[in-house]
Short mmCIF file of C-alpha atoms in Angstrom, two decimals:
data_model
loop_
_atom_site.label_atom_id
_atom_site.label_comp_id
_atom_site.label_asym_id
_atom_site.label_seq_id
_atom_site.Cartn_x
_atom_site.Cartn_y
_atom_site.Cartn_z
CA MET U 415 -175.92 57.01 137.65
CA LYS U 416 -172.87 59.90 137.53
CA TYR U 417 -172.58 62.99 134.82
CA ILE U 418 -169.53 64.92 134.05
CA PRO U 419 -170.03 68.35 132.29
CA VAL U 420 -167.94 69.05 129.24
CA ILE U 421 -167.69 72.91 128.63
CA GLY U 422 -166.56 75.00 126.30
CA MET U 423 -167.31 78.60 126.07
CA GLU U 424 -166.15 80.52 121.84
CA VAL U 425 -166.66 84.66 122.74
CA HIS U 426 -167.41 87.32 119.75
CA VAL U 427 -165.56 90.58 120.90
CA GLU U 428 -166.56 94.02 118.01
CA LEU U 429 -163.05 96.26 118.21
CA LYS U 430 -162.89 98.95 118.31
CA THR U 431 -161.77 100.19 115.69
CA LYS U 432 -162.25 103.66 113.50
CA SER U 433 -164.47 101.92 110.57
CA LYS U 434 -165.16 98.39 109.47
CA MET U 435 -163.12 94.91 108.71
CA PHE U 436 -162.85 95.63 105.23
CA CYS U 437 -164.51 99.16 104.16
CA SER U 438 -163.66 102.48 105.14
CA CYS U 439 -167.28 103.26 106.48
CA ALA U 440 -167.33 103.71 110.30
CA ASN U 441 -167.42 101.75 113.43
CA GLY U 442 -169.05 102.86 116.54
CA GLN U 443 -170.89 104.86 117.88
CA GLU U 444 -172.61 105.46 114.31
CA LEU U 445 -173.99 101.77 114.49
CA GLU U 446 -176.71 102.58 117.82
CA ARG U 447 -178.48 105.74 114.79
CA GLU U 448 -180.55 105.19 111.64
CA PRO U 449 -180.78 102.03 110.26
CA ASN U 450 -178.97 101.30 107.57
CA ALA U 451 -177.37 105.17 107.40
CA ASN U 452 -173.58 103.22 108.22
CA ILE U 453 -173.36 101.38 104.84
CA CYS U 454 -170.91 101.32 101.79
CA PRO U 455 -171.09 98.24 98.43
CA VAL U 456 -168.36 96.60 99.82
CA CYS U 457 -170.20 95.87 103.59
CA THR U 458 -173.49 95.22 102.08
CA GLY U 459 -171.88 92.53 98.87
CA GLN U 460 -172.58 94.64 95.84
CA PRO U 461 -171.30 93.20 92.25
CA GLY U 462 -167.37 94.27 91.24
CA THR U 463 -166.54 95.46 95.00
CA LEU U 464 -162.46 94.52 97.22
CA PRO U 465 -162.73 93.93 100.38
CA VAL U 466 -158.82 95.98 101.74
CA PRO U 467 -158.20 94.56 105.70
CA ASN U 468 -157.85 96.98 108.50
CA ARG U 469 -154.50 97.02 109.47
CA VAL U 470 -155.28 97.86 113.43
CA ALA U 471 -157.99 94.49 114.06
CA ILE U 472 -155.42 92.71 112.57
CA GLU U 473 -152.88 93.65 115.36
CA SER U 474 -155.48 94.16 118.14
CA VAL U 475 -156.89 89.91 117.17
CA GLN U 476 -153.03 88.80 117.67
CA ARG U 477 -152.13 92.04 120.49
CA ALA U 478 -155.11 89.73 122.92
CA GLY U 479 -153.96 86.89 121.49
CA LEU U 480 -149.79 87.46 123.00
CA ALA U 481 -152.13 88.23 126.28
CA LEU U 482 -153.62 85.15 127.00
CA GLY U 483 -150.15 83.08 126.00
CA CYS U 484 -150.35 82.47 122.69
CA SER U 485 -148.20 81.51 119.55
CA LEU U 486 -148.59 83.87 116.58
CA ARG U 487 -149.03 82.48 112.70
CA LEU U 488 -146.22 84.50 110.52
CA GLU U 489 -148.51 83.19 107.99
CA SER U 490 -151.89 83.55 108.40
CA LYS U 491 -155.28 84.27 105.59
CA PHE U 492 -158.30 84.64 105.76
CA ASP U 493 -161.05 82.25 104.01
CA ARG U 494 -164.91 82.18 102.66
CA LYS U 495 -167.40 80.41 105.45
CA ASN U 496 -170.36 79.66 103.52
CA TYR U 497 -173.96 80.10 104.57
CA PHE U 498 -177.71 81.64 103.31
CA TYR U 499 -178.80 83.94 107.36
CA PRO U 500 -180.83 87.57 106.00
CA ASP U 501 -178.62 89.39 107.54
CA LEU U 502 -176.36 88.01 105.77
CA PRO U 503 -174.98 90.41 103.17
CA LYS U 504 -173.12 88.36 100.66
CA GLY U 505 -174.10 85.16 101.31
CA TYR U 506 -170.62 83.94 102.88
CA GLN U 507 -169.27 85.75 106.06
CA ILE U 508 -165.28 86.07 106.07
CA SER U 509 -163.84 84.33 108.30
CA GLN U 510 -161.26 82.36 109.40
CA TYR U 511 -160.55 78.25 109.24
CA ASP U 512 -157.17 76.28 109.17
CA ARG U 513 -154.89 78.86 109.75
CA PRO U 514 -156.23 81.49 111.83
CA LEU U 515 -153.39 85.40 113.50
CA CYS U 516 -153.43 82.85 117.31
CA GLU U 517 -153.23 79.48 118.83
CA SER U 518 -152.76 77.34 122.01
CA GLY U 519 -153.05 80.13 124.61
CA ALA U 520 -154.73 79.79 128.28
CA LEU U 521 -155.51 81.90 130.65
CA ALA U 522 -155.24 81.11 134.14
CA VAL U 523 -158.37 81.63 136.11
CA ASN U 524 -158.66 81.37 140.15
CA GLY U 525 -155.58 78.79 140.20
CA LYS U 526 -157.32 77.20 137.83
CA SER U 527 -155.75 76.91 133.86
CA PHE U 528 -158.44 76.98 130.96
CA ARG U 529 -156.53 76.74 126.80
CA ILE U 530 -157.47 78.37 124.53
CA THR U 531 -157.73 76.77 121.70
CA ARG U 532 -157.61 79.60 118.51
CA ILE U 533 -158.01 83.35 117.94
CA HIS U 534 -159.39 84.37 114.64
CA LEU U 535 -160.76 87.68 112.83
CA GLU U 536 -164.34 87.44 111.53
CA GLU U 537 -166.49 90.81 110.01
CA ASP U 538 -170.03 90.98 112.04
CA THR U 539 -173.44 90.55 110.82
CA GLY U 540 -176.00 92.10 110.09
CA LYS U 541 -178.57 93.06 112.47
CA LEU U 542 -182.28 91.41 112.91
CA SER U 543 -185.25 92.45 114.64
CA HIS U 544 -188.68 90.14 114.76
CA ILE U 545 -192.42 92.96 115.71
CA SER U 546 -194.39 91.35 117.73
CA GLY U 547 -197.73 90.08 116.19
CA SER U 548 -196.36 91.00 112.32
CA GLY U 549 -194.02 88.30 111.52
CA ALA U 550 -192.18 89.95 110.09
CA THR U 551 -189.12 90.71 110.25
CA LEU U 552 -186.58 94.41 109.74
CA VAL U 553 -182.43 94.04 109.39
CA ASP U 554 -180.23 97.02 109.28
CA PHE U 555 -176.58 96.20 108.30
CA ASN U 556 -175.42 99.25 110.26
CA ARG U 557 -173.22 96.26 112.46
CA ALA U 558 -172.77 94.40 108.67
CA GLY U 559 -168.21 94.13 109.19
CA VAL U 560 -167.78 95.32 112.19
CA PRO U 561 -163.99 93.58 113.18
CA LEU U 562 -164.70 90.59 115.26
CA MET U 563 -162.72 88.37 116.63
CA GLU U 564 -163.88 85.11 117.72
CA LEU U 565 -162.32 83.05 121.13
CA VAL U 566 -162.09 79.61 121.14
CA THR U 567 -161.82 77.77 124.42
CA GLU U 568 -160.76 73.67 124.53
CA PRO U 569 -163.20 71.53 126.58
CA ASP U 570 -161.87 72.59 130.51
CA PHE U 571 -164.43 73.76 132.08
CA GLU U 572 -167.18 72.18 133.99
CA SER U 573 -169.33 74.20 135.73
CA GLY U 574 -171.48 77.78 134.50
CA LYS U 575 -169.50 79.37 137.16
CA GLU U 576 -166.22 78.38 135.67
CA ALA U 577 -167.70 80.36 132.23
CA ARG U 578 -169.06 82.80 134.24
CA THR U 579 -165.78 83.77 135.57
CA PHE U 580 -163.67 83.06 132.72
CA CYS U 581 -165.74 85.33 130.54
CA GLN U 582 -165.45 88.00 133.19
CA ARG U 583 -161.19 87.85 133.20
CA LEU U 584 -161.35 87.78 129.29
CA ARG U 585 -163.57 91.09 129.55
CA GLN U 586 -160.39 92.84 131.58
CA ILE U 587 -157.72 91.78 129.89
CA LEU U 588 -159.42 93.20 126.31
CA ARG U 589 -160.20 95.93 128.62
CA TYR U 590 -156.63 96.91 129.49
CA ILE U 591 -155.37 96.17 126.50
CA GLY U 592 -157.51 99.08 124.65
CA ILE U 593 -158.40 96.56 121.61
CA SER U 594 -162.62 96.32 122.80
CA ASP U 595 -164.46 97.58 125.63
CA ALA U 596 -166.58 94.02 125.47
CA ASN U 597 -169.92 96.03 127.33
CA MET U 598 -172.48 92.76 126.22
CA GLU U 599 -175.51 95.12 126.50
CA LYS U 600 -174.71 96.67 123.84
CA GLY U 601 -173.83 93.25 121.93
CA GLN U 602 -169.94 93.90 122.13
CA MET U 603 -168.81 90.51 123.30
CA ARG U 604 -171.22 87.61 122.93
CA CYS U 605 -171.01 84.48 124.14
CA GLU U 606 -171.19 81.26 123.45
CA VAL U 607 -171.05 77.81 125.37
CA ASN U 608 -170.55 74.15 124.49
CA ILE U 609 -172.22 71.25 127.27
CA SER U 610 -172.26 67.29 126.90
CA LEU U 611 -172.66 65.36 129.45
CA HIS U 612 -170.55 61.64 129.25
CA LYS U 613 -170.72 59.30 132.08
CA GLU U 614 -168.41 58.16 134.83
CA GLY U 615 -165.62 56.58 133.74
CA GLU U 616 -166.50 56.40 129.63
CA ALA U 617 -164.39 59.31 127.07
CA ARG U 618 -164.64 62.95 128.76
CA LEU U 619 -166.25 64.16 125.04
CA SER U 620 -168.22 61.34 124.57
CA GLY U 621 -171.41 62.81 124.97
CA THR U 622 -173.31 64.88 122.89
CA LYS U 623 -173.20 68.60 122.70
CA VAL U 624 -175.22 71.59 122.46
CA GLU U 625 -174.47 74.54 121.81
CA ILE U 626 -175.89 77.71 123.67
CA LYS U 627 -176.39 80.79 121.81
CA ASN U 628 -175.50 84.65 121.80
CA LEU U 629 -175.18 85.57 126.11
CA ASN U 630 -175.18 88.63 126.67
CA SER U 631 -174.28 88.71 130.48
CA PHE U 632 -172.16 87.08 132.54
CA ARG U 633 -175.56 85.89 135.31
CA SER U 634 -177.52 84.29 131.48
CA VAL U 635 -173.44 82.71 130.63
CA GLU U 636 -174.11 81.00 134.55
CA ARG U 637 -177.92 80.12 134.85
CA ALA U 638 -177.76 78.94 130.80
CA ALA U 639 -174.98 76.31 131.39
CA ASP U 640 -176.83 75.29 134.60
CA TYR U 641 -179.57 75.01 133.47
CA GLU U 642 -178.62 73.21 130.16
CA ILE U 643 -175.94 70.86 132.48
CA SER U 644 -180.08 70.60 134.50
CA ARG U 645 -181.52 69.03 131.78
CA GLN U 646 -179.60 67.07 129.30
CA LYS U 647 -178.83 65.34 132.46
CA GLU U 648 -182.94 64.61 133.14
CA VAL U 649 -183.35 63.38 129.84
CA LEU U 650 -180.40 61.19 129.72
CA GLU U 651 -182.10 59.52 133.86
CA GLU U 652 -184.76 59.10 131.73
CA GLY U 653 -182.94 56.89 129.18
CA GLY U 654 -183.06 60.03 126.64
CA LYS U 655 -181.11 60.69 124.19
CA ILE U 656 -178.87 64.03 123.27
CA VAL U 657 -179.88 65.39 119.79
CA GLN U 658 -176.42 67.71 117.90
CA GLU U 659 -178.22 72.03 117.67
CA THR U 660 -178.54 75.03 118.64
CA ARG U 661 -180.32 76.21 121.80
CA GLY U 662 -181.50 79.79 122.75
CA TRP U 663 -181.24 81.23 126.82
CA ASP U 664 -184.89 82.72 128.02
CA ASP U 665 -183.80 84.58 130.77
CA ILE U 666 -187.44 85.14 130.82
CA HIS U 667 -188.59 81.14 132.13
CA GLY U 668 -184.82 81.10 132.96
CA LYS U 669 -184.24 78.16 130.63
CA THR U 670 -183.22 77.13 127.55
CA VAL U 671 -184.97 76.38 123.51
CA ALA U 672 -183.73 74.21 120.58
CA GLN U 673 -183.66 76.53 118.13
CA ARG U 674 -181.99 74.61 114.85
CA ALA U 675 -180.25 71.37 114.43
CA LYS U 676 -175.72 72.28 114.87
CA GLU U 677 -174.70 72.83 111.88
CA SER U 678 -170.71 71.12 111.07
CA ALA U 679 -167.71 72.59 109.40
CA HIS U 680 -168.51 71.41 106.35
CA ASP U 681 -171.98 72.74 106.26
CA TYR U 682 -170.15 75.90 106.17
CA ARG U 683 -167.44 75.25 102.57
CA TYR U 684 -165.58 77.34 103.50
CA PHE U 685 -163.00 77.83 100.31
CA PRO U 686 -159.54 80.66 101.30
CA GLU U 687 -161.18 84.42 100.87
CA PRO U 688 -159.18 84.67 96.90
CA ASP U 689 -159.67 88.75 97.22
CA ILE U 690 -157.42 89.11 100.35
CA PRO U 691 -153.70 88.00 99.89
CA ALA U 692 -152.28 85.65 102.50
CA LEU U 693 -150.86 87.42 105.71
CA VAL U 694 -147.33 87.11 106.33
CA PHE U 695 -145.88 88.61 109.69
CA SER U 696 -142.35 88.77 110.80
CA GLU U 697 -140.63 87.65 114.35
CA GLU U 698 -139.49 92.02 114.57
CA TYR U 699 -143.60 92.76 113.76
CA VAL U 700 -144.50 89.75 116.78
CA GLU U 701 -141.76 91.66 119.02
CA LEU U 702 -142.97 95.01 118.48
CA LEU U 703 -146.28 94.07 119.19
CA ARG U 704 -145.06 91.79 122.82
CA ARG U 705 -143.99 94.89 124.31
CA SER U 706 -146.56 97.11 122.91
CA LEU U 707 -148.79 95.27 125.37
CA PRO U 708 -149.42 96.49 128.90
CA GLU U 709 -148.84 95.31 132.36
CA LEU U 710 -152.17 93.04 132.49
CA PRO U 711 -154.64 92.08 135.87
CA GLU U 712 -153.11 88.96 137.96
CA ALA U 713 -149.30 90.54 137.30
CA LYS U 714 -151.00 94.60 138.46
CA GLU U 715 -153.16 92.53 140.66
CA LYS U 716 -149.43 90.51 142.57
CA ARG U 717 -147.68 93.68 142.33
CA PHE U 718 -149.91 96.05 144.05
CA VAL U 719 -150.37 93.31 146.90
CA ASP U 720 -146.41 93.36 146.98
CA GLU U 721 -145.65 97.05 146.86
CA TYR U 722 -148.19 98.24 148.92
CA GLY U 723 -149.72 95.82 151.00
CA LEU U 724 -152.47 96.01 150.69
CA PRO U 725 -155.81 93.04 151.78
CA LYS U 726 -155.76 91.04 148.14
CA ALA U 727 -160.01 92.00 147.79
CA ASP U 728 -159.20 96.02 148.35
CA VAL U 729 -156.65 95.21 145.25
CA ILE U 730 -159.08 93.30 143.62
CA ALA U 731 -161.59 95.96 143.34
CA LEU U 732 -158.45 98.28 142.51
CA VAL U 733 -157.45 96.43 139.49
CA SER U 734 -160.88 95.58 138.24
CA GLU U 735 -160.65 98.55 134.77
CA ARG U 736 -157.54 99.72 134.00
CA GLU U 737 -158.43 103.15 134.31
CA THR U 738 -158.64 102.74 138.37
CA ALA U 739 -155.66 100.99 138.56
CA ASP U 740 -153.71 103.83 137.34
CA TYR U 741 -154.86 106.64 138.79
CA PHE U 742 -154.92 104.80 142.43
CA GLU U 743 -150.73 104.50 140.91
CA ARG U 744 -150.94 107.54 140.61
CA VAL U 745 -151.56 109.37 143.22
CA ALA U 746 -149.16 106.58 145.25
CA SER U 747 -147.15 108.36 143.32
CA GLU U 748 -147.60 111.10 144.65
CA LEU U 749 -148.18 110.08 148.17
CA LEU U 750 -144.61 108.82 148.03
CA GLU U 751 -143.12 112.41 146.58
CA LYS U 752 -145.09 114.30 149.38
CA LYS U 753 -143.49 111.12 151.95
CA LEU U 754 -139.77 111.83 151.32
CA SER U 755 -140.51 115.74 150.36
CA GLY U 756 -140.87 115.61 154.07
CA GLU U 757 -144.97 117.43 153.34
CA THR U 758 -146.55 114.36 155.36
CA ARG U 759 -145.53 112.59 158.29
CA GLY U 760 -147.27 109.50 157.72
CA GLU U 761 -146.07 106.47 157.83
CA LEU U 762 -146.04 104.88 152.84
CA LYS U 763 -148.27 101.97 153.26
CA LYS U 764 -150.33 103.81 155.04
CA LEU U 765 -151.41 106.51 153.66
CA VAL U 766 -150.93 104.10 150.79
CA LYS U 767 -154.58 102.30 152.69
CA LEU U 768 -155.50 105.06 154.31
CA ALA U 769 -155.92 106.32 150.06
CA ALA U 770 -157.15 102.65 149.51
CA ASN U 771 -159.93 103.23 151.96
CA TYR U 772 -161.32 106.34 150.65
CA PHE U 773 -161.06 105.25 147.31
CA LEU U 774 -163.60 101.79 147.82
CA THR U 775 -166.13 103.66 149.79
CA GLU U 776 -166.74 107.48 149.26
CA ILE U 777 -165.39 107.61 145.82
CA ARG U 778 -166.18 104.57 144.28
CA ARG U 779 -169.69 105.71 145.87
CA PHE U 780 -169.45 109.24 144.19
CA LEU U 781 -169.38 107.45 140.94
CA VAL U 782 -172.36 104.40 140.87
CA GLU U 783 -174.81 107.08 142.14
CA ARG U 784 -173.73 108.98 140.22
CA GLU U 785 -173.35 106.71 136.78
CA ASN U 786 -170.11 107.76 136.31
CA ASP U 787 -166.29 106.23 135.36
CA MET U 788 -163.14 107.24 136.11
CA ARG U 789 -162.49 109.33 133.37
CA SER U 790 -165.22 111.85 134.84
CA LEU U 791 -163.91 112.45 138.03
CA PRO U 792 -162.99 115.34 138.64
CA VAL U 793 -160.35 114.99 141.58
CA THR U 794 -157.09 114.32 140.48
CA PRO U 795 -155.03 112.20 141.25
CA GLU U 796 -152.82 115.77 142.40
CA ASN U 797 -155.67 116.64 144.87
CA TYR U 798 -156.86 113.31 146.37
CA ALA U 799 -153.65 112.54 146.82
CA GLU U 800 -152.79 116.33 149.18
CA PHE U 801 -156.67 115.40 150.80
CA ILE U 802 -154.87 112.04 152.32
CA GLY U 803 -152.48 114.07 153.47
CA LEU U 804 -153.78 116.40 155.23
CA VAL U 805 -155.72 114.04 156.01
CA ALA U 806 -153.32 111.77 158.28
CA ASP U 807 -151.47 114.38 159.48
CA GLY U 808 -154.90 114.81 161.34
CA ALA U 809 -155.07 118.72 159.23
CA VAL U 810 -158.71 117.98 159.65
CA ASN U 811 -160.56 114.60 161.66
CA SER U 812 -162.34 112.43 159.89
CA SER U 813 -166.11 113.28 159.22
CA ALA U 814 -164.91 116.82 158.49
CA ALA U 815 -162.54 114.49 155.65
CA GLN U 816 -165.99 113.19 154.15
CA VAL U 817 -167.13 117.20 153.79
CA VAL U 818 -163.97 118.12 152.06
CA LEU U 819 -163.90 114.74 149.47
CA ALA U 820 -167.24 114.98 148.68
CA GLU U 821 -167.05 119.12 147.75
CA MET U 822 -163.77 117.85 145.87
CA MET U 823 -165.60 115.66 144.20
CA ARG U 824 -168.63 118.24 142.95
CA GLY U 825 -166.17 119.95 140.37
CA GLY U 826 -165.16 123.66 140.51
CA ASP U 827 -162.24 124.14 142.96
CA SER U 828 -161.04 120.07 144.42
CA ASP U 829 -158.22 121.80 146.08
CA PRO U 830 -158.81 120.35 149.95
CA SER U 831 -156.51 123.21 151.58
CA HIS U 832 -158.36 125.64 150.09
CA ILE U 833 -161.26 123.44 151.09
CA ILE U 834 -161.07 123.43 154.33
CA ASP U 835 -159.96 127.24 154.38
CA ARG U 836 -163.61 127.83 152.93
CA LEU U 837 -165.72 125.83 155.08
CA GLY U 838 -163.69 127.27 157.77
CA LEU U 839 -162.90 123.12 158.68
CA ALA U 840 -159.44 122.26 159.63
CA GLN U 841 -158.47 120.64 163.45
CA THR U 842 -157.76 122.50 165.59
CA HIS U 843 -154.37 121.51 167.33
CA ASP U 844 -154.64 124.67 170.12
CA GLU U 845 -153.85 123.59 173.83
CA ALA U 846 -156.20 126.37 175.39
CA SER U 847 -158.84 125.99 173.77
CA ILE U 848 -159.64 121.89 173.53
CA GLU U 849 -158.56 122.94 177.80
CA ARG U 850 -161.56 125.85 177.89
CA PHE U 851 -164.19 122.22 175.92
CA VAL U 852 -163.48 120.26 178.48
CA ASP U 853 -163.80 122.75 181.40
CA GLU U 854 -166.62 123.27 179.58
CA ALA U 855 -167.95 119.48 179.02
CA VAL U 856 -167.59 118.05 182.00
CA ALA U 857 -168.77 120.62 184.18
CA ALA U 858 -172.51 120.63 181.91
CA ASN U 859 -172.24 116.82 182.31
CA GLU U 860 -171.38 115.88 185.91
CA LYS U 861 -173.38 112.19 186.09
CA SER U 862 -171.03 111.19 183.23
CA VAL U 863 -167.91 112.57 185.23
CA ALA U 864 -169.17 110.39 187.85
CA ASP U 865 -169.51 107.35 186.18
CA TYR U 866 -166.59 107.12 184.34
CA ARG U 867 -164.57 107.91 187.87
CA ASN U 868 -167.05 104.87 189.05
CA GLY U 869 -165.24 102.27 186.44
CA LYS U 870 -167.81 103.28 183.41
CA GLU U 871 -165.07 103.58 179.99
CA ASN U 872 -168.15 104.23 177.76
CA ALA U 873 -168.96 107.66 179.68
CA LEU U 874 -165.35 108.79 178.34
CA GLN U 875 -166.95 108.49 174.83
CA PHE U 876 -169.54 110.51 175.36
CA LEU U 877 -167.44 113.40 177.09
CA VAL U 878 -165.29 112.87 174.39
CA GLY U 879 -168.99 113.57 172.32
CA GLN U 880 -169.35 116.56 173.97
CA VAL U 881 -166.19 118.70 173.06
CA MET U 882 -166.40 117.44 169.58
CA LYS U 883 -170.06 119.31 169.52
CA LEU U 884 -169.08 122.37 171.79
CA SER U 885 -165.97 122.98 169.07
CA LYS U 886 -167.47 122.05 167.04
CA GLY U 887 -166.04 119.41 165.60
CA LYS U 888 -162.79 120.70 165.31
CA ALA U 889 -160.89 120.33 167.97
CA ASN U 890 -158.19 116.98 167.62
CA PRO U 891 -159.51 113.97 169.47
CA GLU U 892 -157.24 112.12 170.30
CA MET U 893 -156.05 115.77 172.14
CA ALA U 894 -159.44 115.86 173.97
CA ARG U 895 -159.36 111.76 174.76
CA GLU U 896 -155.56 113.43 176.84
CA THR U 897 -156.91 116.19 178.12
CA LEU U 898 -160.33 114.58 179.70
CA VAL U 899 -159.00 111.68 180.60
CA LYS U 900 -156.06 113.86 183.10
CA ARG U 901 -159.17 116.36 183.82
CA LEU U 902 -160.24 113.59 185.21
CA MET U 903 -158.58 112.26 187.44
CA LYS U 904 -157.55 115.37 189.54
#
């Protein structure tokens, strides 16, 4: 019997706001400092306090909805979701139930569209720390009240790989529009996978759904989903029944583990939040939000391929982060200006390709080795474009170019022309000097000269290398090759 998996996703994202969702407590680095130091009567649910919604958080969720093709409700509201956990200080969570901010969107990944049911806004809970061996649990309310976006998809996924790539693309978009860093290691983006299996020929949703909670890496999303598919299939093939439950992911042992019976919506006893009025928006407001969106990754990828003629793999890497794409686009703009002004002679698309090659090798390696990001790169787009123009025009050879770029990335004076002059790396095009180096190389390597004259082409490359060595890397390689060929034909 063939069993077919059906997978839906729930993704929670902490929003990048200055304050918490319903109070003035700071939201950011303060959450990681001393436990229970960033709290107030509102976010700890003290009697007599009233919540005040964070406008930026609301706008952030709506901008995410627009970026994902959702419809925005012009009337929305908050609800109370009642449940009793130690990390929920009020005994309920302010969330949204039947009138979320965003509905009916979609995100296309690798040619397949995944439907988004809704995106709503709520407050985060506190954080529990279990003390190993003692049986004690500590609670930190610093995170309680942080604005939390929840995105719910339709059950359109069929594998762990699809779920992982969806989450990766989603995080990229959230970072592009600037509403969250969505750092999974810091808990800023947490994924949940809902999985059921049905027999071939039966209704897609006829299986029993199991939820895997709090997956904190893309790798875990894929592994947990694939493991759970295999586990459920094994249970069903042995004649067993799947229990509707919440399971956790044991990353060390690579398996899901049962946690608790799965609650249904009625278990939470939702009702409208009485302390917060309904939210009402205008069409004009929605249009202003739509115009505030930047160019999104998919559109930018297509434009980079069309405008710059770069390979798709290069473009995907360049567009992976908004800061990287913006930097590269400024470099391309500088190269265009240099081309139009006659400052550089190269063909524009070749200049841009050269810029991409050096960026994806030398600059990216520099950032990875130092665990830095684009914001800390000491090379300005203007200086990088100047460097590319100098390399393309033959001012330095390829080995000297790496020295120049490495020096630029150390900081300080990052002007490539200054570095070339200071280190004496300028490539010489002087015919007399190159002829002298060629004569010396020919005189010192009679066997290689004879090999070339006897038809061994590799000998010519060796002799070019000897010319470069004698010139300390300064001779123009093409001129050296041409001069050698003329010299050896005599």
